[in-house]
Every structure is written in structure tokens, then in C-alpha cells.
XYZ file of C-alpha atoms in Angstrom:
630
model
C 0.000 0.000 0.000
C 2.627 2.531 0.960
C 4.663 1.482 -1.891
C 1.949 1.977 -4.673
C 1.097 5.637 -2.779
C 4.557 6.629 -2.855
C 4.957 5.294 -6.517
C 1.780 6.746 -8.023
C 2.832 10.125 -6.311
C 6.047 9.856 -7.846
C 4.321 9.446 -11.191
C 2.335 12.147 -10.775
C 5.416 14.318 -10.278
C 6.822 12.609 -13.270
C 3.789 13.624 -15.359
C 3.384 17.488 -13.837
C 6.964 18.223 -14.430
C 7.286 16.535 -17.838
C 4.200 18.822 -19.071
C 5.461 22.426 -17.214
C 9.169 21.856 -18.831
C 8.653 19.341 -21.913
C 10.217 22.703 -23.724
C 13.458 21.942 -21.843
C 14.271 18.541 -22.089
C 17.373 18.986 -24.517
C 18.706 21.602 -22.207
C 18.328 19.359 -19.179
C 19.699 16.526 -20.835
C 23.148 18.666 -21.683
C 23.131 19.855 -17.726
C 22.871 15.974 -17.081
C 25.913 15.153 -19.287
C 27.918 18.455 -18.047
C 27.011 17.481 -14.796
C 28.852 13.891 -14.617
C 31.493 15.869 -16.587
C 32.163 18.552 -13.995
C 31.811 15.465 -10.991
C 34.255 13.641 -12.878
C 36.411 16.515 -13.041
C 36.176 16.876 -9.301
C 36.262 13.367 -7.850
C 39.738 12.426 -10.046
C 40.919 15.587 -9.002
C 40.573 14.542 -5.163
C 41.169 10.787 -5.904
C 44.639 12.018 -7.448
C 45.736 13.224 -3.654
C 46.617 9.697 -2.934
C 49.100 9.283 -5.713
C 50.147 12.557 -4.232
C 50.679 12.005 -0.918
C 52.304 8.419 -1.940
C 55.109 10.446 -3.531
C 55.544 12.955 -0.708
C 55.580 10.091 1.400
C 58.325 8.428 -0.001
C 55.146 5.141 0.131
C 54.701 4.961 -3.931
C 53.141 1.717 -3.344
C 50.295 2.996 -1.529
C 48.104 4.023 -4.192
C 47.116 1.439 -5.611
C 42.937 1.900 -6.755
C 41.922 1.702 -10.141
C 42.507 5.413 -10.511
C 45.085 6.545 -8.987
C 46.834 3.382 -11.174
C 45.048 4.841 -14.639
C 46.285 8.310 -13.475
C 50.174 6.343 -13.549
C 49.266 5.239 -16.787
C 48.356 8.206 -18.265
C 51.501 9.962 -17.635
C 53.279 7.004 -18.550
C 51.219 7.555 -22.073
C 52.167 11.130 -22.319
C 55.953 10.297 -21.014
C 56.020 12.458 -18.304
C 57.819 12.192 -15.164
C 55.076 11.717 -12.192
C 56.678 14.340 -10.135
C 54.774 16.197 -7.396
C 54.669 19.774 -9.049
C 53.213 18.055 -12.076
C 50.981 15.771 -10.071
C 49.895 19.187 -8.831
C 49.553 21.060 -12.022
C 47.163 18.120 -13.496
C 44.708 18.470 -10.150
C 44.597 21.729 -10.846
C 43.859 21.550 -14.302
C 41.047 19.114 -13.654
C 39.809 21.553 -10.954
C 40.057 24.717 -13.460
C 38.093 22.744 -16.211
C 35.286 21.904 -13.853
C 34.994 25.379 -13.057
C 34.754 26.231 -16.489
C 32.100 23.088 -17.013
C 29.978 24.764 -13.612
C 30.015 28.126 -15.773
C 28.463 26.911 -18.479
C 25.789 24.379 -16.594
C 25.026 27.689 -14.443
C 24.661 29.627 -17.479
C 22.298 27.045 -19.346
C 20.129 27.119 -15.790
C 20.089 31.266 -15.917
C 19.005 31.082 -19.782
C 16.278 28.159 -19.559
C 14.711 29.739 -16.005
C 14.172 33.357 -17.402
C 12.909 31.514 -20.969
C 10.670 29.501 -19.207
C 9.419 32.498 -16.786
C 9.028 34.805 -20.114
C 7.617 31.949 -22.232
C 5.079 30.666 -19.744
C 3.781 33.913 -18.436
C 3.211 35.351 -22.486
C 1.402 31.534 -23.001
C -0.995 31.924 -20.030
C -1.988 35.492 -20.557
C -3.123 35.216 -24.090
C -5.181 32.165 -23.155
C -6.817 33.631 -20.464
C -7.296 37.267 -22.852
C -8.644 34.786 -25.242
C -11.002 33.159 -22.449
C -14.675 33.610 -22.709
C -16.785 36.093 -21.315
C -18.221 34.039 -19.207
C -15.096 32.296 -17.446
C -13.220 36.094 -17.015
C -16.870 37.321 -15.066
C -16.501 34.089 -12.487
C -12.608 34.939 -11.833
C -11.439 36.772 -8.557
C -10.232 40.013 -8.697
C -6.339 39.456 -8.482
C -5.744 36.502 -8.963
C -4.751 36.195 -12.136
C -1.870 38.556 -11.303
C -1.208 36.270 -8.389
C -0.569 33.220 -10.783
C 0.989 35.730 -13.497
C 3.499 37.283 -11.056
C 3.875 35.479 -7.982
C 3.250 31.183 -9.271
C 4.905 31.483 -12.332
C 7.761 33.074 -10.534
C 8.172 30.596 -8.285
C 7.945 27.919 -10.754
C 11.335 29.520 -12.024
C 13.043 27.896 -8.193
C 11.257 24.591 -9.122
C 13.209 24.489 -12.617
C 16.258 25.298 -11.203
C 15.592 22.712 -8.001
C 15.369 20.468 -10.528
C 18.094 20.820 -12.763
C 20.398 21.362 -9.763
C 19.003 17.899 -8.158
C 20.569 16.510 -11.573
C 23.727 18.074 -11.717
C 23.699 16.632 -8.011
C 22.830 13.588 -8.687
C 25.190 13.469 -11.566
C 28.018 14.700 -9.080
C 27.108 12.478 -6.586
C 27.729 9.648 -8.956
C 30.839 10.342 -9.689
C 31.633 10.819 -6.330
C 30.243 7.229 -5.345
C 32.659 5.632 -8.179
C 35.444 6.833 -6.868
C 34.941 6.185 -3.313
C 33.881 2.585 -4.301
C 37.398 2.532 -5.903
C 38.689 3.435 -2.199
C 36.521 1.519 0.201
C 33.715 0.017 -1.033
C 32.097 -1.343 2.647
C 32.705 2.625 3.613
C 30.781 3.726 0.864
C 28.162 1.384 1.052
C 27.366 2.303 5.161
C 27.478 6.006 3.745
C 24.217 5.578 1.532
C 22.627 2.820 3.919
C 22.604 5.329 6.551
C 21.741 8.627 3.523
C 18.495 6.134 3.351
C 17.674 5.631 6.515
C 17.851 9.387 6.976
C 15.606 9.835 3.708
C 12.784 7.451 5.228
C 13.046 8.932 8.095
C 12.082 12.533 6.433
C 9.901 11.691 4.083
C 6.667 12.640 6.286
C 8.407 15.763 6.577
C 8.381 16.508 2.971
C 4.895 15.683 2.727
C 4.037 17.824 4.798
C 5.996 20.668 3.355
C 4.141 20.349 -0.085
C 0.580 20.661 2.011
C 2.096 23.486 3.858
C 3.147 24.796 0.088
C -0.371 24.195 -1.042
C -2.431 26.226 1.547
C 0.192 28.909 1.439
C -0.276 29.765 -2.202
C -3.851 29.229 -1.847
C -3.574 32.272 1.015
C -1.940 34.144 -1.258
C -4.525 34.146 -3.463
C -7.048 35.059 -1.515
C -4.493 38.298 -0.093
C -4.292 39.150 -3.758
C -7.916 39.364 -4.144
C -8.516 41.085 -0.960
C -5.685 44.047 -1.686
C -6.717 44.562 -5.179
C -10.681 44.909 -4.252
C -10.003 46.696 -1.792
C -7.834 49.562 -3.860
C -10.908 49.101 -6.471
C -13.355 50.393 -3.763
C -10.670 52.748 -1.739
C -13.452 55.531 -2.278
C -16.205 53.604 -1.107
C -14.290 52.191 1.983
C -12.955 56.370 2.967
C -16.298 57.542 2.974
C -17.718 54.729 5.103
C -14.765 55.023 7.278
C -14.296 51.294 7.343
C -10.452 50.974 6.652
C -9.963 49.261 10.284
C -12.618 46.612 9.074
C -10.511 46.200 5.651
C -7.195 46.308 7.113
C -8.552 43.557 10.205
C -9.658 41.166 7.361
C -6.186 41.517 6.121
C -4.556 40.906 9.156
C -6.276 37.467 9.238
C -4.787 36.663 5.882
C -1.393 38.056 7.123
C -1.542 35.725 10.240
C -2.258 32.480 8.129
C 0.860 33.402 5.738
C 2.994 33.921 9.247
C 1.893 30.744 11.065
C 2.714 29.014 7.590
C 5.893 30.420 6.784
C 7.311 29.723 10.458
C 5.890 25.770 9.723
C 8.131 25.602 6.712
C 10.936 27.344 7.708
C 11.106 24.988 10.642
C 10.901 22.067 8.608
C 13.657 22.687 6.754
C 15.908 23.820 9.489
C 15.215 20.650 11.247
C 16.448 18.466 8.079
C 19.153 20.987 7.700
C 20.441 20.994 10.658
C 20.376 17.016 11.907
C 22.153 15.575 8.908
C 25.619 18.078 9.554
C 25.924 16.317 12.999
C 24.851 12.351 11.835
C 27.204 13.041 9.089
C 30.148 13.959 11.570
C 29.536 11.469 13.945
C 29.707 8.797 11.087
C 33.356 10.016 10.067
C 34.152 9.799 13.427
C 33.136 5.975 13.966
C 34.829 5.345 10.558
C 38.166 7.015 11.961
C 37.883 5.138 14.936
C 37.404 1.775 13.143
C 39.681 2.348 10.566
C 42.743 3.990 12.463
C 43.582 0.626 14.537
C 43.575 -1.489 11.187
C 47.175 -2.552 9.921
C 46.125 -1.875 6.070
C 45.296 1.592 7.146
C 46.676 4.428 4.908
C 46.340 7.492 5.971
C 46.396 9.484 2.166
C 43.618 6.872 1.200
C 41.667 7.312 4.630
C 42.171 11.244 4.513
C 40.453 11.081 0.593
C 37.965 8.934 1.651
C 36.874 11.306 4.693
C 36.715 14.042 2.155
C 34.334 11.760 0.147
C 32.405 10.592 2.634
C 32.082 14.578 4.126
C 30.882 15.482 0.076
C 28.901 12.485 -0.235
C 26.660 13.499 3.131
C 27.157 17.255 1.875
C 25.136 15.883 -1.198
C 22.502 13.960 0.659
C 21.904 17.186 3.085
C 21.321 19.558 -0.147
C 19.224 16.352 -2.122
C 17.046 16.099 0.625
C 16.678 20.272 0.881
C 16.193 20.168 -2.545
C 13.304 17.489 -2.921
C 11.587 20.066 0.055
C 12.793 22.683 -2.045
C 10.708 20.655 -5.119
C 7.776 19.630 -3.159
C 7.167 23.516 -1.907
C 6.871 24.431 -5.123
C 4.997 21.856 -7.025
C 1.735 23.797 -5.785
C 2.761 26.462 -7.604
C 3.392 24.808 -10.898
C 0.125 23.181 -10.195
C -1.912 26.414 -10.013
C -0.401 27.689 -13.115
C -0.941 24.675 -15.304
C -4.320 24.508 -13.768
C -5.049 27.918 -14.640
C -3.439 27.372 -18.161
C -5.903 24.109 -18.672
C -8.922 25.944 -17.296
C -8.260 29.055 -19.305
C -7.645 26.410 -22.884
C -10.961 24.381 -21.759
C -13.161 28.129 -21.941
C -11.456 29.446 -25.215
C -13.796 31.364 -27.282
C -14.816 29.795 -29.968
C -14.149 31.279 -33.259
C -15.093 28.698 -36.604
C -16.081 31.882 -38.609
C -15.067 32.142 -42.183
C -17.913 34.047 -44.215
C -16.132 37.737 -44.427
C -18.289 40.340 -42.611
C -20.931 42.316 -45.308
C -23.358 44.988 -44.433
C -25.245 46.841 -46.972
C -28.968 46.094 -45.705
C -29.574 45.198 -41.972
C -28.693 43.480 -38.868
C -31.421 41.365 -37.290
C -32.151 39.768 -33.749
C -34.550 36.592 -35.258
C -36.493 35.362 -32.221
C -33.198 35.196 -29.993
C -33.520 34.048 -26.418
C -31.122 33.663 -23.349
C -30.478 32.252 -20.582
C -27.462 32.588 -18.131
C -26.574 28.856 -17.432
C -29.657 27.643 -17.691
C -31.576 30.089 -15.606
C -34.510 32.048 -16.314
C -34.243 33.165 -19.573
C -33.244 36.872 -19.348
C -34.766 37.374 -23.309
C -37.468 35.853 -24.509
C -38.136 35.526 -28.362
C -36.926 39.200 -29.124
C -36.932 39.826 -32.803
C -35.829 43.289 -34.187
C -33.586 44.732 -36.941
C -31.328 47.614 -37.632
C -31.186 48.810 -41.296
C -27.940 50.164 -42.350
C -27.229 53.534 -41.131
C -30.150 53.952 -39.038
C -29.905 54.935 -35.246
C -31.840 53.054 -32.771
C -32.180 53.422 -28.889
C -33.667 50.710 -26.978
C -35.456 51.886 -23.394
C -35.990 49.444 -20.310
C -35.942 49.441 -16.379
C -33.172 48.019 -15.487
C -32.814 44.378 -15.238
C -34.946 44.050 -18.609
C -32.176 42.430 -20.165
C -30.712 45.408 -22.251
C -27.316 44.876 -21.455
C -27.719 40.985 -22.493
C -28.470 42.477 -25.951
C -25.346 44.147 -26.315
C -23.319 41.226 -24.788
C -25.088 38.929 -27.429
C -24.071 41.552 -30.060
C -20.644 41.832 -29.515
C -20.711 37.879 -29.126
C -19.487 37.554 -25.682
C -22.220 35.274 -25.413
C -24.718 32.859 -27.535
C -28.307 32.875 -28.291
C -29.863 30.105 -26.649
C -32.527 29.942 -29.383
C -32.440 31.358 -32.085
C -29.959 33.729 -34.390
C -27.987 37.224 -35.022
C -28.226 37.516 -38.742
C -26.535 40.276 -40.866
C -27.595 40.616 -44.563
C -29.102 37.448 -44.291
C -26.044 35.700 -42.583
C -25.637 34.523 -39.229
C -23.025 36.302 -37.544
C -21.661 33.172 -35.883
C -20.047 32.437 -39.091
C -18.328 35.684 -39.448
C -14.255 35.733 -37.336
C -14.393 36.615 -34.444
C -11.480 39.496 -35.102
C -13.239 40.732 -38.114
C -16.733 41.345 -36.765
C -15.213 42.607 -33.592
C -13.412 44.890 -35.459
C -16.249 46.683 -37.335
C -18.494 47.338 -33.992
C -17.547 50.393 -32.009
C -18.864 50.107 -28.331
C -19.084 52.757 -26.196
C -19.971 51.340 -22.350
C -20.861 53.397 -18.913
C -17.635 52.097 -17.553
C -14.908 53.697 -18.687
C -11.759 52.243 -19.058
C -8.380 54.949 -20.142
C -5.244 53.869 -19.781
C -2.623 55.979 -17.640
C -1.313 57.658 -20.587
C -1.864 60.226 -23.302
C -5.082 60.972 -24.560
C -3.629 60.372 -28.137
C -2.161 56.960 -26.556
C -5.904 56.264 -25.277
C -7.106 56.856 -28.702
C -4.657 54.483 -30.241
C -5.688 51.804 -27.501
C -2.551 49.674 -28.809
C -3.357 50.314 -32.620
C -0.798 51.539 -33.980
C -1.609 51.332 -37.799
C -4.037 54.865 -36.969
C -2.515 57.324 -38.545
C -2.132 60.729 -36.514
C -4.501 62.406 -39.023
C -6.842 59.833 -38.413
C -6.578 59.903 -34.325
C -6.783 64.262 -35.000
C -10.154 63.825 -36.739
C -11.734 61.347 -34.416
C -11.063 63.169 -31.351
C -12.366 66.624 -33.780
C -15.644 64.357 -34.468
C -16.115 63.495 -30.885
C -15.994 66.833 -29.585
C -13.224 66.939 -28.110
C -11.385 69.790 -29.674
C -12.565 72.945 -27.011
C -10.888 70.380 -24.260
C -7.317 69.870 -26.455
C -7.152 73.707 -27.075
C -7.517 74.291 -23.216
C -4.475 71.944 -22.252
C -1.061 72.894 -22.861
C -0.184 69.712 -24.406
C -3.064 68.734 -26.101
C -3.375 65.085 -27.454
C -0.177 64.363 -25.270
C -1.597 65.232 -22.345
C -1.383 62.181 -19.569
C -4.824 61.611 -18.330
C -4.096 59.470 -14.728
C -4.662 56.391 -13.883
C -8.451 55.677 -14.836
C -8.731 58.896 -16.337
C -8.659 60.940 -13.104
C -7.121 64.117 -14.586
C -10.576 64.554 -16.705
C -14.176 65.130 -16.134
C -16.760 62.187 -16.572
C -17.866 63.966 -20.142
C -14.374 64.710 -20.950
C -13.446 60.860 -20.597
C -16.098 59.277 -22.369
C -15.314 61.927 -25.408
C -11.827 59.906 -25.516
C -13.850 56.649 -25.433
C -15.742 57.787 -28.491
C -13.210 58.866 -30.487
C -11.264 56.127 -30.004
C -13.841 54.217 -31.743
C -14.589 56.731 -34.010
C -10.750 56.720 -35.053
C -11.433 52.682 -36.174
C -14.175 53.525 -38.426
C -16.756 51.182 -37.040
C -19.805 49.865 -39.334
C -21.838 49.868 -36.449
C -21.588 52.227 -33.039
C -23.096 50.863 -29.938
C -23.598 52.780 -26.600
C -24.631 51.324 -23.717
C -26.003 53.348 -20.834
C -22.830 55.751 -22.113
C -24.339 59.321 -21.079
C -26.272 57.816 -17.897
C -23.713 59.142 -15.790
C -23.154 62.813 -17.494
C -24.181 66.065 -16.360
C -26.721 67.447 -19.051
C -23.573 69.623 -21.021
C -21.448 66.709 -21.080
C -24.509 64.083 -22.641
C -25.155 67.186 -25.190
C -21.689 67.230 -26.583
C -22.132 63.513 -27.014
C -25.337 63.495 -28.989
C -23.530 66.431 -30.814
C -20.925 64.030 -31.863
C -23.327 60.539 -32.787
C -25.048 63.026 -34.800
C -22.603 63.281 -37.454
C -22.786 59.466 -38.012
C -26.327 59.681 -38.438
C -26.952 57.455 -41.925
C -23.082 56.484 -42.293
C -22.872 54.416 -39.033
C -25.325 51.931 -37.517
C -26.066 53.575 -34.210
C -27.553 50.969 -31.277
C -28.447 53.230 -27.863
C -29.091 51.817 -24.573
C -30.558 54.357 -22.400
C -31.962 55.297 -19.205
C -32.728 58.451 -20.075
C -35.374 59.591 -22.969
C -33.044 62.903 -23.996
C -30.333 60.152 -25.366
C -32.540 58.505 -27.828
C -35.205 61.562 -28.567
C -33.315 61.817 -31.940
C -33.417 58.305 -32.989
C -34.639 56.940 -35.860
C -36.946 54.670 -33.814
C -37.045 53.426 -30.213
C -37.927 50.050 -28.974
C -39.050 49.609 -24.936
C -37.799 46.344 -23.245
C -39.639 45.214 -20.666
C -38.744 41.790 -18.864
C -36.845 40.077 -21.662
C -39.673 41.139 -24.371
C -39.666 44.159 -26.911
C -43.282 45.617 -26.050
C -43.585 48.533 -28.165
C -41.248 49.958 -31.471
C -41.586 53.128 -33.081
C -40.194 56.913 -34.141
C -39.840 58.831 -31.013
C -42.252 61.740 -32.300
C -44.946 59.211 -32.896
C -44.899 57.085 -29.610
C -44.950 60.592 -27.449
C -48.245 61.631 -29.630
C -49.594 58.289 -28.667
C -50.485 58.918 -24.740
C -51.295 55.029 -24.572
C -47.635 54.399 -25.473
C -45.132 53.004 -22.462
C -42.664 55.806 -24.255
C -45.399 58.534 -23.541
C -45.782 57.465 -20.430
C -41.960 57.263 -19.278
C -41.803 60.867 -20.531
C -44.178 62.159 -19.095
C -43.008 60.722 -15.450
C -39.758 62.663 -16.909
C -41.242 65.934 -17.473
C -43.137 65.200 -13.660
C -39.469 64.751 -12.081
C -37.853 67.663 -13.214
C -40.738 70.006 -12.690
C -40.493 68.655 -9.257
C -36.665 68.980 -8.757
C -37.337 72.942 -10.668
C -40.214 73.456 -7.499
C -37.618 72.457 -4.814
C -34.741 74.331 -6.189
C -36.737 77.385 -6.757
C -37.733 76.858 -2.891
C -34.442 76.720 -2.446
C -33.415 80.130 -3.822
C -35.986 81.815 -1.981
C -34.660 80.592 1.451
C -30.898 81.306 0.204
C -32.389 84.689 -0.374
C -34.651 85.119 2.997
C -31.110 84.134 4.973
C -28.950 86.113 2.601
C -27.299 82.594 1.153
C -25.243 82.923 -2.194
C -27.477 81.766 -5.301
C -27.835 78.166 -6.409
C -27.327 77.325 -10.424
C -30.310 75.468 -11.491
C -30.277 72.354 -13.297
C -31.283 72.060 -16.686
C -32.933 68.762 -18.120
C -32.798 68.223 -21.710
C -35.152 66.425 -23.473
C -35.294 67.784 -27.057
């Protein structure tokens, strides 16, 4: 039972590390062969002390093992005289050529870790940019970067714990041949007693690896917890709950501590007790060997060296396969998240090239998230080419699932998104993505230049053409009031600008790509009434060139369309132009304006209160708001 645990574990190893560095296996294989190399290099160059100390001796018949004989032979080969100072001159050749062997195997470990590092974290990041929408809304906030930064990083000390445990092995080797040659019933209590101390840490490995495993699943969870908590610093100020954050923290901190002082221990407990077993061996070995009348004390003091390396090995093997087991949780998470990322790929099979002359069409599309309630239910609708639509709905009607479906982050359940006739499903991905603009309440800028922002990583837009988007989006009184213009650095998130003056960059950095078809989704919800103007000011212009799709909240946004539809719980209960649903005082469009008009005649009564009182008790005068619906 034990056996077939420890094997299949063993196998498992076998099979993680074989898939995380198959790209390597030429590079280990030269460490391998370098390895023995530099051991040989080393253990001949100790071996030839006996020889050595034969001739200082005046005992020449001392040395007599296999290789301090082939070392005779060899200078006999190369007739020369096997002096001292040349007996000297070849151990330190052998000594300077294994230092010029450990260059190059350190060199090959520097070049493969930072490959594999570079290499692994480019492969995993695409995939998981390539994920689906779905699997990127059901991941943590953070810990992607976690795996990204911190597991992939220490994957790096599992390659190199590995490749060192082979250039250790390989030394160790070498080392065991030649202190076979010496004393073979020495040599063979040395690694009876390096197993006995192996069994009798093996639970402690074990344990390190679970220690590993809860650790970097800790980490994880700190990652998420610093990163949503910088995400909602504003929200956590104003509530004055940063003792509550930082306590929650602390509880995370106190996990990592209590597990780092576990490991550490661990491994100064298997570092420490081998030094002294070690010692104590040699000693017992002295004291059996010194009393013998073949004793030789050039061939004992060699084989106390050995014996002192050989243990030396065994402590750093063992600290090593911790060292390996610590990290294979690591290696785990990032394959895992490499697997899971693969297994949610979108999928992409288009290969009809995207045409749009006449009109894109929802045919009696439903959806469901995973086999829920179905959020849309039979909607059917079109958009003819050039024509701007806005589409009205409390919230929770399911608007937003429309423009998901459009931009194909998800499926239709039932039925299809046709354009001209074809289903967009069989259109690339890249190309249809390409030719839709979308403009979204949530802003994203980068913490750059507004030119940079309009670019958004494409650099093929020419500056003329990033000049004329941001003059079509309104953004030109801004650029002539700042100093450097389109080079101006906006702050991280855009914090330098206003909300209007933001999602002006948004839109002309779609407007810079030329889209076939603009959507905006709740984009002006959050403006002040200026701010939404200059934005209607700028969709305008596309009016009859560009396929306009609004999502609003409010009726000024969509007051200019073509035609509105109203979404009400998954269903499209009413279509028409604007001017003809608000004549129509049965209409759901009539009725949402007129609760409009009833709102702000409301807010006008309480602010006109409210400049009488400022007035009564001499208060400075209050700008009223101004609503715009037409």
C-alpha cells in the first residue's frame, strides 16, 4: 500500500513536471551530461591526492585503486615524469576545467529559467485574454496577477531545483565511483545510513508540499482582498471602514505567518540534523579504521573528504526534494489555470467575411445565463444600415444581455444574429469585432496620453486619423484648453478629466477605427446634461453612415433616434419613431416621458424653494439644473 502511494505520487510528479518543462528537455539533458562531466572533473581531481601524498611520502606503493593506477598510466602515455609539481599542475587543471564546465551548466540554468518564466507567463496570458466572457466574469479580482506574477515566478526555483538535483545527482555519482574505488564497505554504510535518513524525512516533505499548497492558496485570496479593496478605496474612505478592511487583512497576514514559520522549521530541522549524523559517522569510521594494519592514511584522509561530500550531497538532495515539493503547488496552479483558461477558449469557426449593406437582425433570440430564467425571450428586431436606434428598459430588462449577445461575448440560446441574411456566428471573431464600435458606462483609459488612449494599442491609426476622431467626438474645445493637447497624460483611470471629458476619448477612439456599427450602452447615464449634449452632438454626425444601437436610461439620449424600442422583462413591447410614440399617450414611451417631465418640474419646485430661502437668509445663489429632453 505505501509502496503503490509513494509510486503513483512519484508518477504524478513525473507527469506534472514533464508537461510544465517538456520545452526543456534537450537543455536538461546537456546539464545531465555536463554534470557527470564537472563530478568527474572533481572526484579524479581529489582521488589524485593519494598518488600525491604516496610520492611525498616516499610510500609509492600505496596508491594502488583503479585510478590513482590509470592516473600512472596516463603519464606514462604522455611520457612524463610523475613528479609532485606536475601531479599538482594536473589536479589543478582538472579543478580549473570543472569550473569552467559549472560556468556553463550555471549559465544554461540562468538562460532556460528566465525563458521559461518569459515563455510561460506570455502563453498563459493570451489564453486567459482569449477566455470567454463568461469564465473572465466568475474569476477573482487578483488573482490572475497572483498566478501571473507570484506562481509562475516561483515555478522559475522549481526548474532550477530540478536541474540542480541533476547536476547533483550526476556529481554524486561520480563521487560514489570513486569512493567505491577506495573503500567500497565505507561507501556502502554512507548511503545505507543517507536512506535511513531519507525514510526517516519523508513525512516531513509531505508535509511541506501541504504546507506549500495552503500557502499559495492564502496568497490568493491576499491578492484578491488588496486589489478589491484599492478598487473600492473611495467607497471604503467615505464609510470610514479601513480598520474593518485592514482587520480582514490581518487574518490573511496571520495564516501566511503561522505558515511560513511551519516551513521554515521544517527545513531547518532536516538541515540541521544531517551536519551532525554526518560527523559522527566520520568519526566511527576514523575510529574503526585507524587501529587497522592496512590503514593508509592518504587513502583514509580522501575517503573522509568523500564521505564529508557524499553526506554534503545527501543534506542539499534532501533540501532540494523540500525545495521541489514547496513548489509543485505552484506549478500546479499555473498549469491549472493554463488548462482551465484552454478548456473556456472562445470559440471562433467563422469564415464568411463580414458584409453589411442592408440590416442586422435579432430573429427570435432568447437567453439564458446557465440555464436560468431566460433573461430574453423571443426578441426579434432589426437595424437597417445607417439607421440609429435606442432601446429603453428598467433596469434588469435584459438590455445589457443584448449588447453582450451583439458583440458575441455570449450565444443565443434559441435562435440567431443575422446580418444581410447571414448569421453572424459564421463571421471571425477578429473581423466582426473589429467593425463594432462600443461605447460602455464604464470607462476604461489607460494611464497615458489621450492620443495613446485613442490608439488603444493600434498603432496602424494614422495621426490624421486619431486628429479627426477626437475633432468628431468633440473633443477639440478640451485639447485647445491643455497645454499639451493630445499628449496630455490623463491618470490612472482617467482621473485628470471630467466624466464627459473621458467618455469623449472613449468615443473617439472608436470613431478613429471607423466602425460599421456604433453601440452605446447606458454611455451618457452618468453625465451632467452639457457633457450628454456634446455627445449626442458628436453621434449626430454618423447619423446614416454608421449603424447607431443606444441603450438608455434616459429619454433625452434617444429623442433623436430613428426609432425606439421599450424592453420590458426580456420582451420588446412597443417599437416606433420617437415623435410618434410621445403623440400616442397610450404608449409606455409617452408614459416614461411624461413621469420625466413630472421629475424635473419637481426637482425645478424644490430648487426654486431653495433660492428663496438662500435669499430670505442672505445665502449665495444656487445654479439650477437644466434637463434636456429635445
Amino acid at each position: 500500500m505505501f509502496h503503490s502511494l509513494t509510486h503513483n505520487r512519484f508518477a504524478r510528479a513525473l507527469a506534472l513536471f514533464s508537461e510544465g518543462f517538456s520545452g526543456y528537455k534537450s537543455h536538461i539533458a546537456v546539464i545531465t551530461v555536463l554534470g557527470f562531466l564537472s563530478g568527474l572533473m572533481e572526484a579524479v581531481g581529489v582521488n589524485a591526492i593519494i598518488p600525491l601524498f604516496s610520492l611525498i611520502s616516499g610510500a609509492e606503493g600505496g596508491a594502488t585503486d583503479v585510478i590513482s593506477r590509470a592516473i600512472r598510466t596516463l603519464f606514462s602515455a604522455l611520457n612524463i615524469s610523475l613528479h609532485p609539481a606536475y601531479l599538482l599542475l594536473f589536479i589543478a587543471c582538472l579543478f580549473i576545467v570543472k569550473a569552467g564546465v559549472m560556468i556553463a551548466v550555471n549559465y544554461i540554468n540562468i538562460v532556460i529559467v528566465a525563458d521559461f518564466e518569459k515563455r510561460t507567463r506570455t502563453l498563459l496570458f493570451t489564453e486567459m485574454l482569449k477566455s470567454s466572457w463568461s469564465n473572465l466574469l466568475q474569476q477573482k479580482i487578483g488573482y490572475l496577477e497572483k498566478v501571473l506574477v507570484n506562481d509562475i515566478a516561483q515555478c522559475t526555483y522549481l526548474l532550477r531545483y530540478v536541474s540542480e538535483s541533476i547536476l547533483l545527482a550526476a556529481n554524486l555519482a561520480m563521487y560514489t565511483l570513486v569512493a567505491l574505488n577506495i573503500s567500497t564497505p565505507i561507501t556502502l554504510s554512507v548511503f545505507a545510513l543517507g536512506g535511513i535518513i531519507f525514510l526517516s524525512f519523508k513525512r516531513t516533505v509531505y508535509r511541506t508540499r501541504k504546507l506549500s499548497r495552503a500557502f499559495a492558496a492564502v496568497e490568493k485570496e491576499v491578492a484578491h482582498h488588496v486589489n478589491e479593496s484599492m478598487l473600492g478605496i473611495k467607497s471604503i474612505k467615505s464609510m470610514h471602514v479601513e480598520a474593518h478592511v485592514v482587520d480582514k487583512g490581518i487574518g490573511f497576514f496571520e495564516k501566511l505567518r503561522a505558515m511560513r514559520i511551519k516551513n521554515f522549521s521544517l527545513q531547518s530541522i532536516t538541515r540541521e540534523l544531517i551536519e551532525p549524523i554526518g560527523m559522527v559517522f566520520i568519526v566511527g569510521v576514523f575510529a574503526a579504521s585507524y587501529r587497522s594494519p592496512d590503514f593508509n592514511f592518504a587513502s583514509f584522509a580522501v575517503i573522509i573528504f568523500l564521505i564529508h561530500k557524499i553526506f554534503g550531497f545527501l543534506q542539499n538532495a534532501q533540501l532540494k526534494l523540500q525545495g521541489i515539493n514547496q513548489q509543485i503547488p505552484y506549478l500546479q496552479s499555473s498549469l491549472s489555470s493554463l488548462h482551465h483558461a484552454r478548456a473556456h477558449e472562445e470559440d471562433d469557426r467563422g469564415d464568411e467575411p463580414f458584409r453589411f449593406r442592408r440590416a442586422l437582425a435579432f430573429e427570435d433570440v432568447s437567453f439564458s445565463y446557465s440555464g436560468e430564467k431566460e433573461v430574453l425571450k423571443d426578441i426579434s428586431f432589426s437595424l437597417a444600415h445607417g439607421e440609429m436606434v435606442g432601446l429603453v428598459g428598467p433596469s434588469g430588462a435584459g438590455k445589457t444581455t443584448i449588447v453582450d449577445l451583439l458583440l458575441r461575448l455570449y450565444e443565443p440560446t434559441r435562435g440567431r444574429i443575422t446580418i444581410d441574411g447571414t448569421s453572424i456566428a459564421r463571421i471571425p471573431l477578429a473581423e466582426w469585432r473589429k467593425k463594432i464600435g462600443y461605447v460602455a458606462q464604464d470607462i476604461f483609459l489607460l494611464n497615458d496620453t489621450i492620443e495613446n488612449n485613442i490608439l488603444f494599442y493600434d498603432t496602424s491609426l494614422s495621426p490624421d486619423a486619431t486628429a479627426h476622431a477626437a475633432s468628431l467626438s468633440q473633443l477639440d474645445p478640451l485639447l485647445r484648453d491643455l497645454p499639451q493637447g493630445l499628449k496630455t497624460v490623463v491618470g490612472e483611470r482617467g482621473v485628470m478629466l471630467s466624466g464627459g471629458q473621458r467618455q469623449r476619448v472613449i468615443l473617439a477612439r472608436i470613431l478613429a477605427r471607423n466602425p460599421n456599427i456604433l453601440v452605446l450602452d447606458e454611455a451618457t447615464s452618468a453625465l451632467d446634461n452639457e457633457s450628454e449634449y456634446h455627445i449626442q452632438q458628436a453621434i449626430e454626425q454618423l447619423k446614416g453612415t454608421v449603424t447607431t444601437f443606444i441603450i438608455a436610461h434616459r429619454l433625452s439620449t434617444v429623442l433623436r433616434c430613428d426609432r425606439v424600442m421599450i424592453l420590458d422583462q426580456g420582451m420588446i413591447i412597443e417599437s416606433g419613431a420617437p415623435a410618434d410614440l410621445l403623440d400616442n399617450i397610450q404608449s409606455h414611451f409617452h408614459k416614461l416621458y411624461t413621469i420625466g417631465k413630472a421629475s424635473e418640474r419637481a426637482f425645478s419646485a424644490v430648487a426654486d424653494n431653495g433660492d428663496t430661502h438662500r435669499k430670505k437668509f442672505g445665502y449665495g445663489k444656487r445654479k439650477r439644473l437644466k434637463f434636456r429632453y429635445d
